[in-house]
Amino acid sequence: SKLSNEKPSIKPLFKSAEAKNKLLRNVSGFGVDMSELLQRWDKFELTLQSHAMYVKEQVDVMKAGVEARIASFMTSMKKFSSKWDALRPKEDALNSQETALAAVATIKDRRKELDELLATAETITKDCEGFDLDKPQFEELYTVQKDLEETEEVWNLFDNFSSALHGMGSEQWISFRSHVHDFNDFLDKWASDLKRHPINAVTLRIRKEVDKYQEM
């Protein structure tokens, strides 16, 4: 603090005052009683030292708390990484509409967990900066983030296609017959959009569905 920084320069002032007081006493025969002031200053120094020790203890406690959170977070991060490896949708999830939609739901659930972990990682990093602690390494989390986002991007195509197709399929047939051209436009749009995406199991499945309806 400012006072702690200025304290060393105050002590010499007392010595200077004592010297002048001694000179005054020798010249005039009387001087100023500085004993009470010196006692109050000594008491103040002790109070200041006690406060500094208290602050240091509290900072050490908070640092220990941050380090404990880091250890706990590392465990959570590794568990999430293992969970993602186990639950990442495989190609066989496309064998049926039910398992495919379940795969989409799994990705959405993992996304929520990932967002929470990323927010916690950011908070921990800021706390480490505030307490001058070494920043922890979260490479494993960011590796999972990259993989999940790539998987999410692919499967979001299937989710969007299925949702739009379901919306059309839920229309009453009498109403739908008058909008057949809309359905054809929908299929043509998806057929065109798929050409802009890399070929993979998900895009092939959507392509198969589009072809099936176009041939009807």
CSV table of N, CA and C in Angstrom, one decimal, residues 79-174:
chain,number,residue,atom,x,y,z
A,79,LYS,N,-12.6,-36.3,-17.1
A,79,LYS,CA,-13.8,-37.1,-17.1
A,79,LYS,C,-14.6,-36.8,-18.4
A,80,PHE,N,-14.7,-35.5,-18.6
A,80,PHE,CA,-15.5,-35.0,-19.8
A,80,PHE,C,-14.9,-35.5,-21.1
A,81,SER,N,-13.6,-35.5,-21.2
A,81,SER,CA,-12.9,-36.0,-22.4
A,81,SER,C,-13.1,-37.4,-22.6
A,82,SER,N,-13.1,-38.2,-21.5
A,82,SER,CA,-13.4,-39.7,-21.6
A,82,SER,C,-14.8,-39.9,-22.0
A,83,LYS,N,-15.7,-39.1,-21.4
A,83,LYS,CA,-17.1,-39.3,-21.7
A,83,LYS,C,-17.4,-39.0,-23.2
A,84,TRP,N,-16.8,-37.9,-23.7
A,84,TRP,CA,-16.9,-37.5,-25.1
A,84,TRP,C,-16.4,-38.6,-26.0
A,85,ASP,N,-15.3,-39.2,-25.7
A,85,ASP,CA,-14.7,-40.3,-26.5
A,85,ASP,C,-15.7,-41.5,-26.6
A,86,ALA,N,-16.3,-41.7,-25.4
A,86,ALA,CA,-17.3,-42.9,-25.4
A,86,ALA,C,-18.6,-42.6,-26.1
A,87,LEU,N,-19.1,-41.3,-26.0
A,87,LEU,CA,-20.4,-41.0,-26.5
A,87,LEU,C,-20.4,-40.3,-27.9
A,88,ARG,N,-19.3,-40.0,-28.4
A,88,ARG,CA,-19.2,-39.3,-29.7
A,88,ARG,C,-20.0,-40.2,-30.7
A,89,PRO,N,-20.9,-39.6,-31.4
A,89,PRO,CA,-21.8,-40.4,-32.3
A,89,PRO,C,-20.9,-41.1,-33.4
A,90,LYS,N,-21.2,-42.4,-33.6
A,90,LYS,CA,-20.5,-43.2,-34.6
A,90,LYS,C,-21.5,-43.3,-35.9
A,91,GLU,N,-20.9,-43.8,-36.9
A,91,GLU,CA,-21.7,-43.9,-38.2
A,91,GLU,C,-22.9,-44.8,-38.0
A,92,ASP,N,-22.8,-45.8,-37.2
A,92,ASP,CA,-24.0,-46.7,-37.0
A,92,ASP,C,-25.2,-46.1,-36.3
A,93,ALA,N,-24.9,-44.8,-35.8
A,93,ALA,CA,-26.1,-44.1,-35.2
A,93,ALA,C,-27.1,-43.7,-36.3
A,94,LEU,N,-26.6,-43.7,-37.6
A,94,LEU,CA,-27.5,-43.4,-38.7
A,94,LEU,C,-28.3,-44.5,-39.2
A,95,ASN,N,-28.2,-45.7,-38.6
A,95,ASN,CA,-28.9,-46.8,-39.0
A,95,ASN,C,-30.4,-46.7,-38.9
A,96,SER,N,-30.9,-45.8,-38.0
A,96,SER,CA,-32.3,-45.6,-37.8
A,96,SER,C,-32.5,-44.1,-37.5
A,97,GLN,N,-33.7,-43.6,-37.7
A,97,GLN,CA,-34.0,-42.2,-37.4
A,97,GLN,C,-34.0,-42.0,-35.9
A,98,GLU,N,-34.4,-43.0,-35.1
A,98,GLU,CA,-34.4,-42.9,-33.6
A,98,GLU,C,-33.0,-42.8,-33.1
A,99,THR,N,-32.0,-43.6,-33.5
A,99,THR,CA,-30.7,-43.5,-33.0
A,99,THR,C,-30.0,-42.3,-33.5
A,100,ALA,N,-30.3,-41.8,-34.7
A,100,ALA,CA,-29.7,-40.6,-35.3
A,100,ALA,C,-30.1,-39.4,-34.5
A,101,LEU,N,-31.4,-39.3,-34.1
A,101,LEU,CA,-31.9,-38.2,-33.3
A,101,LEU,C,-31.3,-38.3,-31.9
A,102,ALA,N,-31.1,-39.5,-31.4
A,102,ALA,CA,-30.5,-39.7,-30.1
A,102,ALA,C,-29.1,-39.1,-30.1
A,103,ALA,N,-28.4,-39.3,-31.2
A,103,ALA,CA,-27.0,-38.8,-31.4
A,103,ALA,C,-27.0,-37.3,-31.4
A,104,VAL,N,-28.0,-36.7,-32.0
A,104,VAL,CA,-28.1,-35.2,-32.0
A,104,VAL,C,-28.3,-34.7,-30.6
A,105,ALA,N,-29.2,-35.4,-29.9
A,105,ALA,CA,-29.4,-35.0,-28.5
A,105,ALA,C,-28.2,-35.2,-27.6
A,106,THR,N,-27.4,-36.2,-27.9
A,106,THR,CA,-26.2,-36.4,-27.1
A,106,THR,C,-25.2,-35.3,-27.3
A,107,ILE,N,-25.1,-34.9,-28.6
A,107,ILE,CA,-24.2,-33.7,-28.9
A,107,ILE,C,-24.6,-32.5,-28.2
A,108,LYS,N,-25.9,-32.2,-28.2
A,108,LYS,CA,-26.4,-31.0,-27.6
A,108,LYS,C,-26.2,-31.0,-26.1
A,109,ASP,N,-26.3,-32.2,-25.5
A,109,ASP,CA,-26.0,-32.3,-24.0
A,109,ASP,C,-24.6,-32.1,-23.7
A,110,ARG,N,-23.7,-32.6,-24.6
A,110,ARG,CA,-22.3,-32.5,-24.4
A,110,ARG,C,-21.9,-31.0,-24.6
A,111,ARG,N,-22.5,-30.4,-25.5
A,111,ARG,CA,-22.2,-28.9,-25.8
A,111,ARG,C,-22.5,-28.1,-24.5
A,112,LYS,N,-23.6,-28.4,-23.8
A,112,LYS,CA,-23.9,-27.6,-22.6
A,112,LYS,C,-22.8,-27.9,-21.6
A,113,GLU,N,-22.4,-29.1,-21.4
A,113,GLU,CA,-21.3,-29.4,-20.5
A,113,GLU,C,-20.0,-28.7,-20.9
A,114,LEU,N,-19.7,-28.7,-22.1
A,114,LEU,CA,-18.5,-28.1,-22.6
A,114,LEU,C,-18.5,-26.6,-22.4
A,115,ASP,N,-19.7,-25.9,-22.6
A,115,ASP,CA,-19.8,-24.5,-22.4
A,115,ASP,C,-19.5,-24.2,-20.9
A,116,GLU,N,-20.0,-25.0,-20.0
A,116,GLU,CA,-19.8,-24.8,-18.6
A,116,GLU,C,-18.4,-24.9,-18.2
A,117,LEU,N,-17.7,-25.9,-18.8
A,117,LEU,CA,-16.3,-26.2,-18.5
A,117,LEU,C,-15.4,-25.0,-19.1
A,118,LEU,N,-15.8,-24.5,-20.2
A,118,LEU,CA,-15.0,-23.4,-20.8
A,118,LEU,C,-15.2,-22.1,-20.0
A,119,ALA,N,-16.4,-21.9,-19.5
A,119,ALA,CA,-16.6,-20.7,-18.6
A,119,ALA,C,-15.8,-20.8,-17.4
A,120,THR,N,-15.8,-22.0,-16.8
A,120,THR,CA,-15.0,-22.3,-15.5
A,120,THR,C,-13.5,-22.1,-15.8
A,121,ALA,N,-13.0,-22.6,-17.0
A,121,ALA,CA,-11.6,-22.5,-17.3
A,121,ALA,C,-11.2,-21.0,-17.5
A,122,GLU,N,-12.1,-20.2,-18.0
A,122,GLU,CA,-11.8,-18.8,-18.2
A,122,GLU,C,-11.7,-18.1,-16.8
A,123,THR,N,-12.7,-18.4,-15.9
A,123,THR,CA,-12.7,-17.9,-14.6
A,123,THR,C,-11.4,-18.2,-13.8
A,124,ILE,N,-11.0,-19.5,-13.9
A,124,ILE,CA,-9.8,-19.9,-13.2
A,124,ILE,C,-8.6,-19.2,-13.8
A,125,THR,N,-8.5,-19.1,-15.1
A,125,THR,CA,-7.4,-18.4,-15.7
A,125,THR,C,-7.3,-16.9,-15.2
A,126,LYS,N,-8.4,-16.2,-15.1
A,126,LYS,CA,-8.4,-14.9,-14.6
A,126,LYS,C,-8.0,-14.8,-13.2
A,127,ASP,N,-8.4,-15.8,-12.4
A,127,ASP,CA,-8.1,-15.8,-11.0
A,127,ASP,C,-6.6,-16.1,-10.8
A,128,CYS,N,-6.0,-16.9,-11.7
A,128,CYS,CA,-4.6,-17.1,-11.6
A,128,CYS,C,-3.8,-15.9,-12.0
A,129,GLU,N,-4.3,-15.1,-12.9
A,129,GLU,CA,-3.6,-13.8,-13.3
A,129,GLU,C,-3.7,-12.9,-12.1
A,130,GLY,N,-4.9,-12.9,-11.4
A,130,GLY,CA,-5.1,-11.9,-10.3
A,130,GLY,C,-4.2,-12.3,-9.1
A,131,PHE,N,-3.9,-13.6,-8.9
A,131,PHE,CA,-3.1,-14.0,-7.7
A,131,PHE,C,-1.6,-14.3,-8.2
A,132,ASP,N,-1.3,-14.0,-9.4
A,132,ASP,CA,0.1,-14.2,-9.9
A,132,ASP,C,0.5,-15.6,-9.8
A,133,LEU,N,-0.4,-16.5,-10.1
A,133,LEU,CA,-0.2,-18.0,-10.2
A,133,LEU,C,0.1,-18.4,-11.6
A,134,ASP,N,0.8,-19.5,-11.8
A,134,ASP,CA,1.0,-20.0,-13.1
A,134,ASP,C,-0.3,-20.4,-13.8
A,135,LYS,N,-0.5,-20.0,-15.0
A,135,LYS,CA,-1.7,-20.4,-15.7
A,135,LYS,C,-1.7,-21.9,-16.0
A,136,PRO,N,-2.8,-22.6,-15.6
A,136,PRO,CA,-2.9,-24.0,-15.9
A,136,PRO,C,-3.1,-24.3,-17.4
A,137,GLN,N,-2.7,-25.5,-17.8
A,137,GLN,CA,-2.8,-25.9,-19.2
A,137,GLN,C,-4.1,-26.6,-19.5
A,138,PHE,N,-4.9,-26.1,-20.4
A,138,PHE,CA,-6.2,-26.7,-20.7
A,138,PHE,C,-6.2,-27.3,-22.1
A,139,GLU,N,-5.1,-27.7,-22.6
A,139,GLU,CA,-5.0,-28.2,-24.0
A,139,GLU,C,-6.0,-29.3,-24.3
A,140,GLU,N,-6.1,-30.2,-23.3
A,140,GLU,CA,-7.0,-31.4,-23.5
A,140,GLU,C,-8.5,-30.9,-23.7
A,141,LEU,N,-8.9,-29.9,-22.9
A,141,LEU,CA,-10.2,-29.3,-23.1
A,141,LEU,C,-10.4,-28.7,-24.4
A,142,TYR,N,-9.4,-28.0,-24.9
A,142,TYR,CA,-9.5,-27.3,-26.2
A,142,TYR,C,-9.5,-28.3,-27.4
A,143,THR,N,-8.8,-29.4,-27.1
A,143,THR,CA,-8.8,-30.5,-28.2
A,143,THR,C,-10.2,-31.1,-28.3
A,144,VAL,N,-10.8,-31.3,-27.1
A,144,VAL,CA,-12.2,-31.9,-27.2
A,144,VAL,C,-13.1,-30.8,-27.8
A,145,GLN,N,-12.9,-29.6,-27.4
A,145,GLN,CA,-13.8,-28.5,-28.0
A,145,GLN,C,-13.7,-28.5,-29.5
A,146,LYS,N,-12.6,-28.6,-30.1
A,146,LYS,CA,-12.4,-28.6,-31.5
A,146,LYS,C,-13.1,-29.8,-32.1
A,147,ASP,N,-12.9,-31.0,-31.5
A,147,ASP,CA,-13.5,-32.2,-32.1
A,147,ASP,C,-15.0,-32.2,-32.0
A,148,LEU,N,-15.5,-31.7,-30.8
A,148,LEU,CA,-17.0,-31.6,-30.6
A,148,LEU,C,-17.6,-30.6,-31.6
A,149,GLU,N,-17.0,-29.5,-31.8
A,149,GLU,CA,-17.5,-28.5,-32.7
A,149,GLU,C,-17.6,-29.0,-34.1
A,150,GLU,N,-16.5,-29.7,-34.5
A,150,GLU,CA,-16.5,-30.3,-35.9
A,150,GLU,C,-17.7,-31.4,-36.0
A,151,THR,N,-17.8,-32.2,-35.0
A,151,THR,CA,-18.9,-33.2,-35.0
A,151,THR,C,-20.2,-32.5,-35.0
A,152,GLU,N,-20.4,-31.5,-34.2
A,152,GLU,CA,-21.6,-30.7,-34.1
A,152,GLU,C,-22.0,-30.1,-35.4
A,153,GLU,N,-21.0,-29.6,-36.1
A,153,GLU,CA,-21.3,-28.9,-37.4
A,153,GLU,C,-21.9,-29.9,-38.4
A,154,VAL,N,-21.4,-31.2,-38.4
A,154,VAL,CA,-21.8,-32.2,-39.3
A,154,VAL,C,-23.2,-32.7,-38.9
A,155,TRP,N,-23.4,-32.9,-37.7
A,155,TRP,CA,-24.7,-33.5,-37.2
A,155,TRP,C,-25.8,-32.4,-37.2
A,156,ASN,N,-25.4,-31.2,-37.1
A,156,ASN,CA,-26.5,-30.1,-37.2
A,156,ASN,C,-27.2,-30.1,-38.5
A,157,LEU,N,-26.5,-30.5,-39.5
A,157,LEU,CA,-27.1,-30.7,-40.9
A,157,LEU,C,-28.2,-31.7,-40.8
A,158,PHE,N,-28.0,-32.8,-40.2
A,158,PHE,CA,-29.0,-33.9,-40.1
A,158,PHE,C,-30.2,-33.4,-39.2
A,159,ASP,N,-29.8,-32.7,-38.1
A,159,ASP,CA,-30.9,-32.1,-37.2
A,159,ASP,C,-31.8,-31.1,-38.0
A,160,ASN,N,-31.1,-30.2,-38.7
A,160,ASN,CA,-31.9,-29.2,-39.5
A,160,ASN,C,-32.8,-29.9,-40.6
A,161,PHE,N,-32.2,-30.9,-41.3
A,161,PHE,CA,-33.0,-31.6,-42.3
A,161,PHE,C,-34.1,-32.3,-41.7
A,162,SER,N,-33.9,-33.0,-40.6
A,162,SER,CA,-35.0,-33.8,-40.0
A,162,SER,C,-36.1,-33.0,-39.5
A,163,SER,N,-35.7,-31.8,-38.8
A,163,SER,CA,-36.7,-30.9,-38.3
A,163,SER,C,-37.6,-30.3,-39.4
A,164,ALA,N,-36.9,-29.9,-40.5
A,164,ALA,CA,-37.7,-29.3,-41.6
A,164,ALA,C,-38.6,-30.4,-42.2
A,165,LEU,N,-38.1,-31.6,-42.4
A,165,LEU,CA,-38.8,-32.7,-43.0
A,165,LEU,C,-40.0,-33.1,-42.1
A,166,HIS,N,-39.8,-33.1,-40.8
A,166,HIS,CA,-40.8,-33.4,-39.9
A,166,HIS,C,-41.9,-32.3,-39.9
A,167,GLY,N,-41.5,-31.1,-40.1
A,167,GLY,CA,-42.5,-30.0,-40.1
A,167,GLY,C,-43.4,-30.1,-41.3
A,168,MET,N,-42.9,-30.6,-42.4
A,168,MET,CA,-43.7,-30.8,-43.6
A,168,MET,C,-44.5,-32.0,-43.5
A,169,GLY,N,-44.0,-33.0,-42.9
A,169,GLY,CA,-44.7,-34.3,-42.7
A,169,GLY,C,-45.9,-34.1,-41.8
A,170,SER,N,-45.8,-33.1,-40.9
A,170,SER,CA,-46.9,-33.0,-39.9
A,170,SER,C,-48.1,-32.3,-40.5
A,171,GLU,N,-48.0,-31.7,-41.7
A,171,GLU,CA,-49.1,-31.0,-42.3
A,171,GLU,C,-50.2,-32.0,-42.7
A,172,GLN,N,-51.4,-31.6,-42.7
A,172,GLN,CA,-52.5,-32.4,-43.1
A,172,GLN,C,-52.3,-32.7,-44.6
A,173,TRP,N,-52.6,-33.9,-45.1
A,173,TRP,CA,-52.4,-34.3,-46.4
A,173,TRP,C,-53.2,-33.5,-47.4
A,174,ILE,N,-54.4,-33.2,-47.1
A,174,ILE,CA,-55.2,-32.3,-48.0
A,174,ILE,C,-54.6,-31.0,-48.2
